[in-house]
Every structure is written in C-alpha cells, then in structure tokens.
Amino acid sequence: MAESKEVVAQQLAKEISLTGKHAKKYGVALVGLGRSGNFHLTSIKALPELTKLLYAIDIDENVAKRVAAENGAKWATSLEPALKDPEVDMVIIASTTDTHFPFIMASLTADKAVFAEKPISHEVHEVQQAVDLALEKNVPFVCGYQRRCDYNFRALKKQLDAGAIGDVKVVKSCSRDNPVPPLPYLATSGGIFQDMLIHDFDMQEWLTGGQMPESITSVGHCYDPEIAKLKDLDTVAVLAKYESGIVTMTDTCRDAAYGYDQRIEVFGSKGMLTAKNEMTSHVELATVDGHLMPPAQWSFPERYKHAYTVELSEFVALVESGRDSEAHKLEQKAMMRHPRVVKTAAAAEYSWRLGRQVKLSEDFEALEKELKEKESAK
C-alpha cells in the first residue's frame, strides 16, 4: 500500500516520541500574522522538533516585529527576503485572500515548499496555473482544507471507503459559522461561496471519491444589512446532482446563536454514516426536569484547533518524504482537485445570482455575460 503523508507523519511522530529529537528542523516563513496566521504560529510552536519560525511576515510592521521578537525570528513586510534565504525550507501563506495567488506563485518559483490557506485564487485559471507550476517544479504544495484533517470526518471517510454503507446516494452537509466574522475580513473573503461553501464542496469532492457535480442550484438570503452592503449573502442552501446519481445538499449560515455547527451525513445503499457536531463535552445531565445537553463549541478555533497542527505535521512529513516519494506523488494527484472545487463554488454563485440551475459544462464567460445583462436590465 502506498505511503501517504498521513502515514509518514505517523512514522515521524513515533520516531520523535522514541528519541525525543529529529535529524532536521525545517525553517519556516509565515506570511500573514492575523487570525489564520496565529493558528499556524501555534502549530509551529507545537512541533519544536520539526519546525522553526525563521521569518514573521506581515504588512503591519509593528505586528511583524512583535511576533518575530517573541519567537526569535526575523521580521519583514514582504516575502522577498525569505525567498532568498536558503535556510527557509517552507512558506506558510495565511495572509488576506487576495494575496494568496501571487505569494504562492513567487514561493513555488523560488523552489520553496508551500502550504497555503484556501483559496489558491477565486479564478479557476489562476488555480490551474498554481497547480501546473507546482507540478512543473516538482515542489511540495498543499492548500489547506482543515476539515480533511478532523478526526471525526476522517473516521467517517475510513468507514465510507471500507464499504460500510455501500454505494453513496446522498451527502448532506451543515456548515454554520459563529460568531459572524469581522466585516473587514468579509470584504476581502471572496464571499460566502468562495469562503465558506468551498469547504463543503471540497468535503463532497473527498467523500464522493473525486467526483464533480454536473449541475448545481443555489438559493439564499442576507439577513445582516452590513453583509448585504457587500452584495453578499449570510444564509445559503445548495443542491447538486452528479452524473453517477449522487445528490448533495448543503446549508450554510454566517452565524448560529447556539455555537459553531459542522455536521455531515452520508446515505448509501446499505446504511448511513453521520458525523455529529462537536460539543464542549459529551456529558449529559438527566434530572426530574429533563435532559440537559452541553453547549456546542463556540467557534472554529476551538473546533479545528487540533486540525491545524495535524495539517502542519503532515505537510512537514510530505517535505520530509522527498520529491521522489510515493507520498509526494499522491499529493500531486490530490492537488488536481483544486480547480474543480473552485469551479464548483463559482458555478454555485452564478446559480444564485442568475436565479437558475447552472451546469458545470456551461461556458463561464457566457455566464458572466448573462449576469451582466441581467444586472444592467434592473
């Protein structure tokens, strides 16, 4: 059986637990020191035997200086110094969404291993360019979709692949954020389809074995007037149909009063698999007054804290395995999904904006023309 980066990461962890050390410590340049950057900084510090922060990079000079001083690293307001430094083995890109693509391309061109937060880009052709460059340079490249590293979803996937429920018929995803992200973030996020729903589309690609929808229909509404000013939605439902017959359904919302809510249900010919929402504990109180359940975890930093560390450890394992390894070849195959996932998100958004079902085979330039004609007719 081919060794994936997950298997290599397990072997690395075992080696370190036995010896307390590792032969090489990988130099990291972290770009973007905001919310996502801090998650990755925590992960870097959680793996001291494997990684060392060499550069803290942010457009805010004061933030870059502070983080660098706290972690014994160099600071910079641009990526260029890190790309010229031979001691930098990998670049982690956690900056604002609109900077991901140029930073990815520059890092790959400099022959640095790249881990980037999603999305690579909102433009399908740019995503394809990044994938093509990573393949051409034969450089390790991972775009982070942290749900794939969640232990609940991995347990579901393992049983699914083992044939526990037979042939898949329906995949249902629930994705409700909490609290509402800051407006400055939303303004550059790419909107709910490319920022939130793309996670669900990536999970559906994973759970259906790499399939892509043939048609997609989206409806939505915006309850928050501030988000409405951005011409975006805060509540969306998406229905997709696949050539194989599979149907996927997704509901998503920018907030949920009861806490962060992530659930998946897969229905098949032999049964059903369900990954329930994560609560703050699994303790249920039963008294004469009834049953009291614990609250849901409040937000995604709690829900996926472990997933960020798993992501980084597996990325390091991928780099460790070498560019001729089976793990590297498997990851190159996996990265081919990225243009498909971004195209699915774009099709879902066109469906909402045009008010009709969109087929993935349609010409997207024609869809854009149709949208402009619709908007000019208002």
C-alpha positions as a Python dict, from the first residue, in 0.01 Angstrom:
ca = {
    (1, 'M'): (0, 0, 0),
    (2, 'A'): (131, 344, -97),
    (3, 'E'): (253, 561, 190),
    (4, 'S'): (56, 885, 213),
    (5, 'K'): (173, 1194, 400),
    (6, 'E'): (-59, 1084, 682),
    (7, 'V'): (132, 756, 720),
    (8, 'V'): (470, 934, 700),
    (9, 'A'): (352, 1180, 968),
    (10, 'Q'): (260, 892, 1197),
    (11, 'Q'): (606, 741, 1147),
    (12, 'L'): (770, 1076, 1224),
    (13, 'A'): (564, 1116, 1540),
    (14, 'K'): (665, 768, 1652),
    (15, 'E'): (1034, 841, 1587),
    (16, 'I'): (1021, 1164, 1787),
    (17, 'S'): (833, 1001, 2075),
    (18, 'L'): (1104, 734, 2097),
    (19, 'T'): (1411, 954, 2056),
    (20, 'G'): (1286, 1299, 2159),
    (21, 'K'): (1451, 1454, 1854),
    (22, 'H'): (1465, 1461, 1475),
    (23, 'A'): (1759, 1492, 1237),
    (24, 'K'): (1635, 1808, 1065),
    (25, 'K'): (1439, 2109, 1181),
    (26, 'Y'): (1264, 2281, 890),
    (27, 'G'): (1290, 2657, 853),
    (28, 'V'): (952, 2828, 812),
    (29, 'A'): (849, 3165, 675),
    (30, 'L'): (500, 3257, 794),
    (31, 'V'): (320, 3514, 578),
    (32, 'G'): (21, 3683, 740),
    (33, 'L'): (1, 3718, 1118),
    (34, 'G'): (-371, 3771, 1162),
    (35, 'R'): (-633, 3519, 1269),
    (36, 'S'): (-523, 3229, 1046),
    (37, 'G'): (-156, 3314, 1088),
    (38, 'N'): (-186, 3282, 1464),
    (39, 'F'): (-330, 2931, 1429),
    (40, 'H'): (-31, 2830, 1219),
    (41, 'L'): (209, 3002, 1458),
    (42, 'T'): (63, 2793, 1741),
    (43, 'S'): (113, 2479, 1531),
    (44, 'I'): (475, 2571, 1453),
    (45, 'K'): (545, 2612, 1825),
    (46, 'A'): (367, 2282, 1896),
    (47, 'L'): (618, 2098, 1674),
    (48, 'P'): (956, 2223, 1806),
    (49, 'E'): (1140, 1908, 1698),
    (50, 'L'): (1034, 1959, 1335),
    (51, 'T'): (986, 2329, 1266),
    (52, 'K'): (1146, 2664, 1349),
    (53, 'L'): (999, 3002, 1262),
    (54, 'L'): (1266, 3196, 1070),
    (55, 'Y'): (1055, 3480, 928),
    (56, 'A'): (744, 3654, 1062),
    (57, 'I'): (597, 3848, 769),
    (58, 'D'): (309, 4094, 772),
    (59, 'I'): (222, 4424, 604),
    (60, 'D'): (186, 4569, 954),
    (61, 'E'): (548, 4632, 1053),
    (62, 'N'): (469, 4653, 1425),
    (63, 'V'): (294, 4315, 1421),
    (64, 'A'): (580, 4155, 1226),
    (65, 'K'): (839, 4297, 1468),
    (66, 'R'): (645, 4183, 1775),
    (67, 'V'): (588, 3826, 1655),
    (68, 'A'): (948, 3798, 1537),
    (69, 'A'): (1082, 3920, 1873),
    (70, 'E'): (858, 3680, 2064),
    (71, 'N'): (975, 3383, 1857),
    (72, 'G'): (1341, 3458, 1788),
    (73, 'A'): (1278, 3511, 1417),
    (74, 'K'): (1348, 3778, 1157),
    (75, 'W'): (1073, 4016, 1058),
    (76, 'A'): (973, 4152, 720),
    (77, 'T'): (686, 4331, 548),
    (78, 'S'): (742, 4147, 219),
    (79, 'L'): (808, 3788, 122),
    (80, 'E'): (1120, 3860, -84),
    (81, 'P'): (1387, 3827, 191),
    (82, 'A'): (1256, 3486, 297),
    (83, 'L'): (1250, 3356, -59),
    (84, 'K'): (1618, 3449, -99),
    (85, 'D'): (1719, 3276, 225),
    (86, 'P'): (1846, 2918, 167),
    (87, 'E'): (1762, 2828, 527),
    (88, 'V'): (1389, 2871, 455),
    (89, 'D'): (1254, 2530, 357),
    (90, 'M'): (883, 2610, 353),
    (91, 'V'): (645, 2903, 327),
    (92, 'I'): (310, 2908, 507),
    (93, 'I'): (70, 3155, 347),
    (94, 'A'): (-203, 3283, 580),
    (95, 'S'): (-237, 3639, 452),
    (96, 'T'): (-550, 3802, 313),
    (97, 'T'): (-728, 3601, 46),
    (98, 'D'): (-645, 3835, -240),
    (99, 'T'): (-269, 3788, -182),
    (100, 'H'): (-263, 3407, -184),
    (101, 'F'): (-208, 3355, -557),
    (102, 'P'): (90, 3590, -607),
    (103, 'F'): (256, 3465, -287),
    (104, 'I'): (204, 3102, -392),
    (105, 'M'): (348, 3162, -737),
    (106, 'A'): (650, 3351, -601),
    (107, 'S'): (723, 3081, -342),
    (108, 'L'): (692, 2794, -588),
    (109, 'T'): (914, 2980, -836),
    (110, 'A'): (1175, 3014, -559),
    (111, 'D'): (1158, 2635, -510),
    (112, 'K'): (1012, 2659, -159),
    (113, 'A'): (764, 2404, -29),
    (114, 'V'): (429, 2581, 7),
    (115, 'F'): (139, 2540, 246),
    (116, 'A'): (-135, 2792, 169),
    (117, 'E'): (-465, 2865, 329),
    (118, 'K'): (-755, 2833, 88),
    (119, 'P'): (-834, 2960, -161),
    (120, 'I'): (-543, 2949, -401),
    (121, 'S'): (-745, 3202, -600),
    (122, 'H'): (-1110, 3271, -684),
    (123, 'E'): (-1021, 3245, -1053),
    (124, 'V'): (-1016, 2891, -1191),
    (125, 'H'): (-742, 2970, -1446),
    (126, 'E'): (-514, 3105, -1170),
    (127, 'V'): (-573, 2795, -958),
    (128, 'Q'): (-476, 2584, -1259),
    (129, 'Q'): (-162, 2795, -1308),
    (130, 'A'): (-55, 2733, -947),
    (131, 'V'): (-114, 2360, -973),
    (132, 'D'): (71, 2345, -1306),
    (133, 'L'): (369, 2533, -1161),
    (134, 'A'): (387, 2305, -856),
    (135, 'L'): (387, 2003, -1087),
    (136, 'E'): (643, 2158, -1324),
    (137, 'K'): (880, 2249, -1039),
    (138, 'N'): (802, 1923, -854),
    (139, 'V'): (764, 2125, -533),
    (140, 'P'): (552, 2012, -234),
    (141, 'F'): (233, 2220, -242),
    (142, 'V'): (-69, 2183, -14),
    (143, 'C'): (-377, 2405, 1),
    (144, 'G'): (-526, 2373, 346),
    (145, 'Y'): (-881, 2250, 387),
    (146, 'Q'): (-865, 2169, 757),
    (147, 'R'): (-1182, 1959, 767),
    (148, 'R'): (-995, 1680, 590),
    (149, 'C'): (-771, 1663, 898),
    (150, 'D'): (-1056, 1644, 1150),
    (151, 'Y'): (-1063, 1310, 1332),
    (152, 'N'): (-1443, 1277, 1312),
    (153, 'F'): (-1454, 1332, 937),
    (154, 'R'): (-1154, 1104, 884),
    (155, 'A'): (-1328, 829, 1081),
    (156, 'L'): (-1636, 875, 861),
    (157, 'K'): (-1423, 865, 544),
    (158, 'K'): (-1244, 550, 661),
    (159, 'Q'): (-1572, 365, 710),
    (160, 'L'): (-1707, 500, 384),
    (161, 'D'): (-1403, 373, 193),
    (162, 'A'): (-1437, 36, 365),
    (163, 'G'): (-1783, -2, 210),
    (164, 'A'): (-1975, 28, 537),
    (165, 'I'): (-2279, 189, 371),
    (166, 'G'): (-2242, 53, 19),
    (167, 'D'): (-2290, 287, -275),
    (168, 'V'): (-2328, 654, -185),
    (169, 'K'): (-2664, 811, -275),
    (170, 'V'): (-2685, 1134, -76),
    (171, 'V'): (-2436, 1360, 104),
    (172, 'K'): (-2576, 1627, 337),
    (173, 'S'): (-2356, 1900, 485),
    (174, 'C'): (-2440, 2155, 751),
    (175, 'S'): (-2196, 2443, 798),
    (176, 'R'): (-2292, 2727, 1031),
    (177, 'D'): (-2030, 2973, 1146),
    (178, 'N'): (-2021, 3161, 1476),
    (179, 'P'): (-1976, 3441, 1552),
    (180, 'V'): (-2016, 3648, 1235),
    (181, 'P'): (-1664, 3719, 1101),
    (182, 'P'): (-1543, 4082, 1110),
    (183, 'L'): (-1663, 4294, 818),
    (184, 'P'): (-1307, 4381, 701),
    (185, 'Y'): (-1244, 4007, 665),
    (186, 'L'): (-1572, 3951, 480),
    (187, 'A'): (-1492, 4237, 242),
    (188, 'T'): (-1184, 4052, 110),
    (189, 'S'): (-1300, 3693, 165),
    (190, 'G'): (-1447, 3638, -180),
    (191, 'G'): (-1799, 3596, -44),
    (192, 'I'): (-1984, 3310, 119),
    (193, 'F'): (-1949, 3075, -179),
    (194, 'Q'): (-1569, 3101, -210),
    (195, 'D'): (-1505, 3150, 162),
    (196, 'M'): (-1746, 2914, 342),
    (197, 'L'): (-1921, 2685, 98),
    (198, 'I'): (-1597, 2594, -75),
    (199, 'H'): (-1511, 2388, 236),
    (200, 'D'): (-1831, 2187, 187),
    (201, 'F'): (-1763, 2143, -185),
    (202, 'D'): (-1413, 2017, -101),
    (203, 'M'): (-1555, 1770, 151),
    (204, 'Q'): (-1812, 1650, -101),
    (205, 'E'): (-1534, 1600, -358),
    (206, 'W'): (-1350, 1392, -96),
    (207, 'L'): (-1649, 1186, 12),
    (208, 'T'): (-1765, 1112, -343),
    (209, 'G'): (-1423, 986, -445),
    (210, 'G'): (-1323, 1284, -656),
    (211, 'Q'): (-1649, 1340, -841),
    (212, 'M'): (-1760, 1681, -965),
    (213, 'P'): (-2127, 1787, -992),
    (214, 'E'): (-2286, 1806, -1334),
    (215, 'S'): (-2540, 2067, -1219),
    (216, 'I'): (-2589, 2293, -920),
    (217, 'T'): (-2870, 2510, -781),
    (218, 'S'): (-2832, 2773, -507),
    (219, 'V'): (-3078, 2988, -316),
    (220, 'G'): (-3000, 3231, -39),
    (221, 'H'): (-3082, 3540, 160),
    (222, 'C'): (-2896, 3805, 357),
    (223, 'Y'): (-3039, 3891, 698),
    (224, 'D'): (-2746, 4108, 806),
    (225, 'P'): (-2773, 4456, 647),
    (226, 'E'): (-2398, 4517, 679),
    (227, 'I'): (-2318, 4199, 485),
    (228, 'A'): (-2588, 4292, 232),
    (229, 'K'): (-2395, 4612, 158),
    (230, 'L'): (-2112, 4388, 38),
    (231, 'K'): (-2356, 4230, -213),
    (232, 'D'): (-2309, 3901, -34),
    (233, 'L'): (-2531, 3651, 148),
    (234, 'D'): (-2525, 3516, 501),
    (235, 'T'): (-2758, 3216, 452),
    (236, 'V'): (-2743, 2972, 159),
    (237, 'A'): (-2874, 2630, 54),
    (238, 'V'): (-2717, 2439, -236),
    (239, 'L'): (-2839, 2131, -422),
    (240, 'A'): (-2603, 1948, -659),
    (241, 'K'): (-2654, 1649, -890),
    (242, 'Y'): (-2378, 1417, -1010),
    (243, 'E'): (-2355, 1203, -1321),
    (244, 'S'): (-2330, 894, -1100),
    (245, 'G'): (-2668, 977, -947),
    (246, 'I'): (-2534, 1115, -620),
    (247, 'V'): (-2717, 1416, -478),
    (248, 'T'): (-2551, 1657, -234),
    (249, 'M'): (-2728, 1911, -16),
    (250, 'T'): (-2562, 2189, 182),
    (251, 'D'): (-2697, 2453, 416),
    (252, 'T'): (-2471, 2722, 549),
    (253, 'C'): (-2503, 3039, 753),
    (254, 'R'): (-2260, 3302, 879),
    (255, 'D'): (-2390, 3269, 1235),
    (256, 'A'): (-2563, 3028, 1473),
    (257, 'A'): (-2682, 3154, 1811),
    (258, 'Y'): (-2603, 2821, 1980),
    (259, 'G'): (-2240, 2798, 1863),
    (260, 'Y'): (-2031, 2659, 1579),
    (261, 'D'): (-2211, 2384, 1386),
    (262, 'Q'): (-2047, 2139, 1144),
    (263, 'R'): (-2221, 1812, 1053),
    (264, 'I'): (-2208, 1559, 771),
    (265, 'E'): (-2444, 1277, 679),
    (266, 'V'): (-2373, 1023, 404),
    (267, 'F'): (-2660, 795, 298),
    (268, 'G'): (-2587, 481, 99),
    (269, 'S'): (-2738, 160, -31),
    (270, 'K'): (-2651, -29, 290),
    (271, 'G'): (-2692, 238, 556),
    (272, 'M'): (-2588, 581, 676),
    (273, 'L'): (-2283, 748, 831),
    (274, 'T'): (-2320, 1060, 1045),
    (275, 'A'): (-2057, 1291, 1190),
    (276, 'K'): (-2235, 1497, 1455),
    (277, 'N'): (-2148, 1842, 1580),
    (278, 'E'): (-1872, 1876, 1840),
    (279, 'M'): (-1991, 1983, 2184),
    (280, 'T'): (-1784, 2126, 2469),
    (281, 'S'): (-1814, 1785, 2638),
    (282, 'H'): (-2000, 1457, 2598),
    (283, 'V'): (-2165, 1481, 2941),
    (284, 'E'): (-2544, 1479, 2952),
    (285, 'L'): (-2729, 1569, 3272),
    (286, 'A'): (-3060, 1392, 3334),
    (287, 'T'): (-3285, 1500, 3622),
    (288, 'V'): (-3654, 1520, 3703),
    (289, 'D'): (-3659, 1836, 3491),
    (290, 'G'): (-3538, 1652, 3181),
    (291, 'H'): (-3215, 1610, 2990),
    (292, 'L'): (-2955, 1886, 2973),
    (293, 'M'): (-2700, 1870, 2691),
    (294, 'P'): (-2366, 2056, 2689),
    (295, 'P'): (-2337, 2356, 2454),
    (296, 'A'): (-2169, 2341, 2115),
    (297, 'Q'): (-1814, 2465, 2081),
    (298, 'W'): (-1826, 2841, 2031),
    (299, 'S'): (-1624, 2894, 1712),
    (300, 'F'): (-1392, 2729, 1459),
    (301, 'P'): (-1065, 2795, 1651),
    (302, 'E'): (-1196, 2555, 1917),
    (303, 'R'): (-1349, 2311, 1669),
    (304, 'Y'): (-1043, 2275, 1449),
    (305, 'K'): (-754, 2360, 1681),
    (306, 'H'): (-614, 2008, 1651),
    (307, 'A'): (-666, 2003, 1273),
    (308, 'Y'): (-424, 2291, 1215),
    (309, 'T'): (-147, 2104, 1397),
    (310, 'V'): (-228, 1785, 1206),
    (311, 'E'): (-213, 1982, 879),
    (312, 'L'): (133, 2117, 957),
    (313, 'S'): (275, 1787, 1084),
    (314, 'E'): (155, 1613, 769),
    (315, 'F'): (294, 1890, 548),
    (316, 'V'): (633, 1854, 717),
    (317, 'A'): (608, 1479, 665),
    (318, 'L'): (538, 1539, 296),
    (319, 'V'): (851, 1756, 264),
    (320, 'E'): (1050, 1502, 468),
    (321, 'S'): (945, 1216, 239),
    (322, 'G'): (1120, 1374, -59),
    (323, 'R'): (1017, 1472, -409),
    (324, 'D'): (1052, 1122, -550),
    (325, 'S'): (843, 958, -278),
    (326, 'E'): (506, 791, -309),
    (327, 'A'): (362, 1041, -62),
    (328, 'H'): (468, 1329, -288),
    (329, 'K'): (314, 1160, -595),
    (330, 'L'): (-13, 1104, -407),
    (331, 'E'): (-25, 1470, -304),
    (332, 'Q'): (39, 1579, -662),
    (333, 'K'): (-260, 1371, -765),
    (334, 'A'): (-470, 1521, -482),
    (335, 'M'): (-389, 1880, -583),
    (336, 'M'): (-557, 1823, -921),
    (337, 'R'): (-891, 1870, -743),
    (338, 'H'): (-836, 2238, -667),
    (339, 'P'): (-954, 2382, -1000),
    (340, 'R'): (-1264, 2159, -984),
    (341, 'V'): (-1355, 2273, -632),
    (342, 'V'): (-1315, 2642, -717),
    (343, 'K'): (-1518, 2593, -1036),
    (344, 'T'): (-1796, 2429, -832),
    (345, 'A'): (-1802, 2727, -595),
    (346, 'A'): (-1814, 2968, -889),
    (347, 'A'): (-2099, 2772, -1050),
    (348, 'A'): (-2293, 2778, -722),
    (349, 'E'): (-2255, 3155, -702),
    (350, 'Y'): (-2364, 3201, -1064),
    (351, 'S'): (-2671, 2990, -988),
    (352, 'W'): (-2774, 3224, -707),
    (353, 'R'): (-2700, 3542, -898),
    (354, 'L'): (-2875, 3422, -1215),
    (355, 'G'): (-3164, 3260, -1030),
    (356, 'R'): (-3139, 2932, -1218),
    (357, 'Q'): (-2968, 2594, -1225),
    (358, 'V'): (-2616, 2602, -1367),
    (359, 'K'): (-2448, 2312, -1541),
    (360, 'L'): (-2076, 2277, -1481),
    (361, 'S'): (-2030, 2221, -1853),
    (362, 'E'): (-2154, 2571, -1935),
    (363, 'D'): (-1919, 2839, -2067),
    (364, 'F'): (-1834, 3060, -1769),
    (365, 'E'): (-1762, 3359, -1990),
    (366, 'A'): (-2115, 3323, -2125),
    (367, 'L'): (-2245, 3302, -1767),
    (368, 'E'): (-2064, 3624, -1679),
    (369, 'K'): (-2213, 3793, -1985),
    (370, 'E'): (-2560, 3672, -1889),
    (371, 'L'): (-2510, 3806, -1537),
    (372, 'K'): (-2404, 4150, -1660),
    (373, 'E'): (-2706, 4164, -1890),
    (374, 'K'): (-2935, 4071, -1603),
    (375, 'E'): (-2785, 4334, -1374),
    (376, 'S'): (-2799, 4608, -1640),
    (377, 'A'): (-3167, 4530, -1700),
    (378, 'K'): (-3257, 4607, -1338),
}
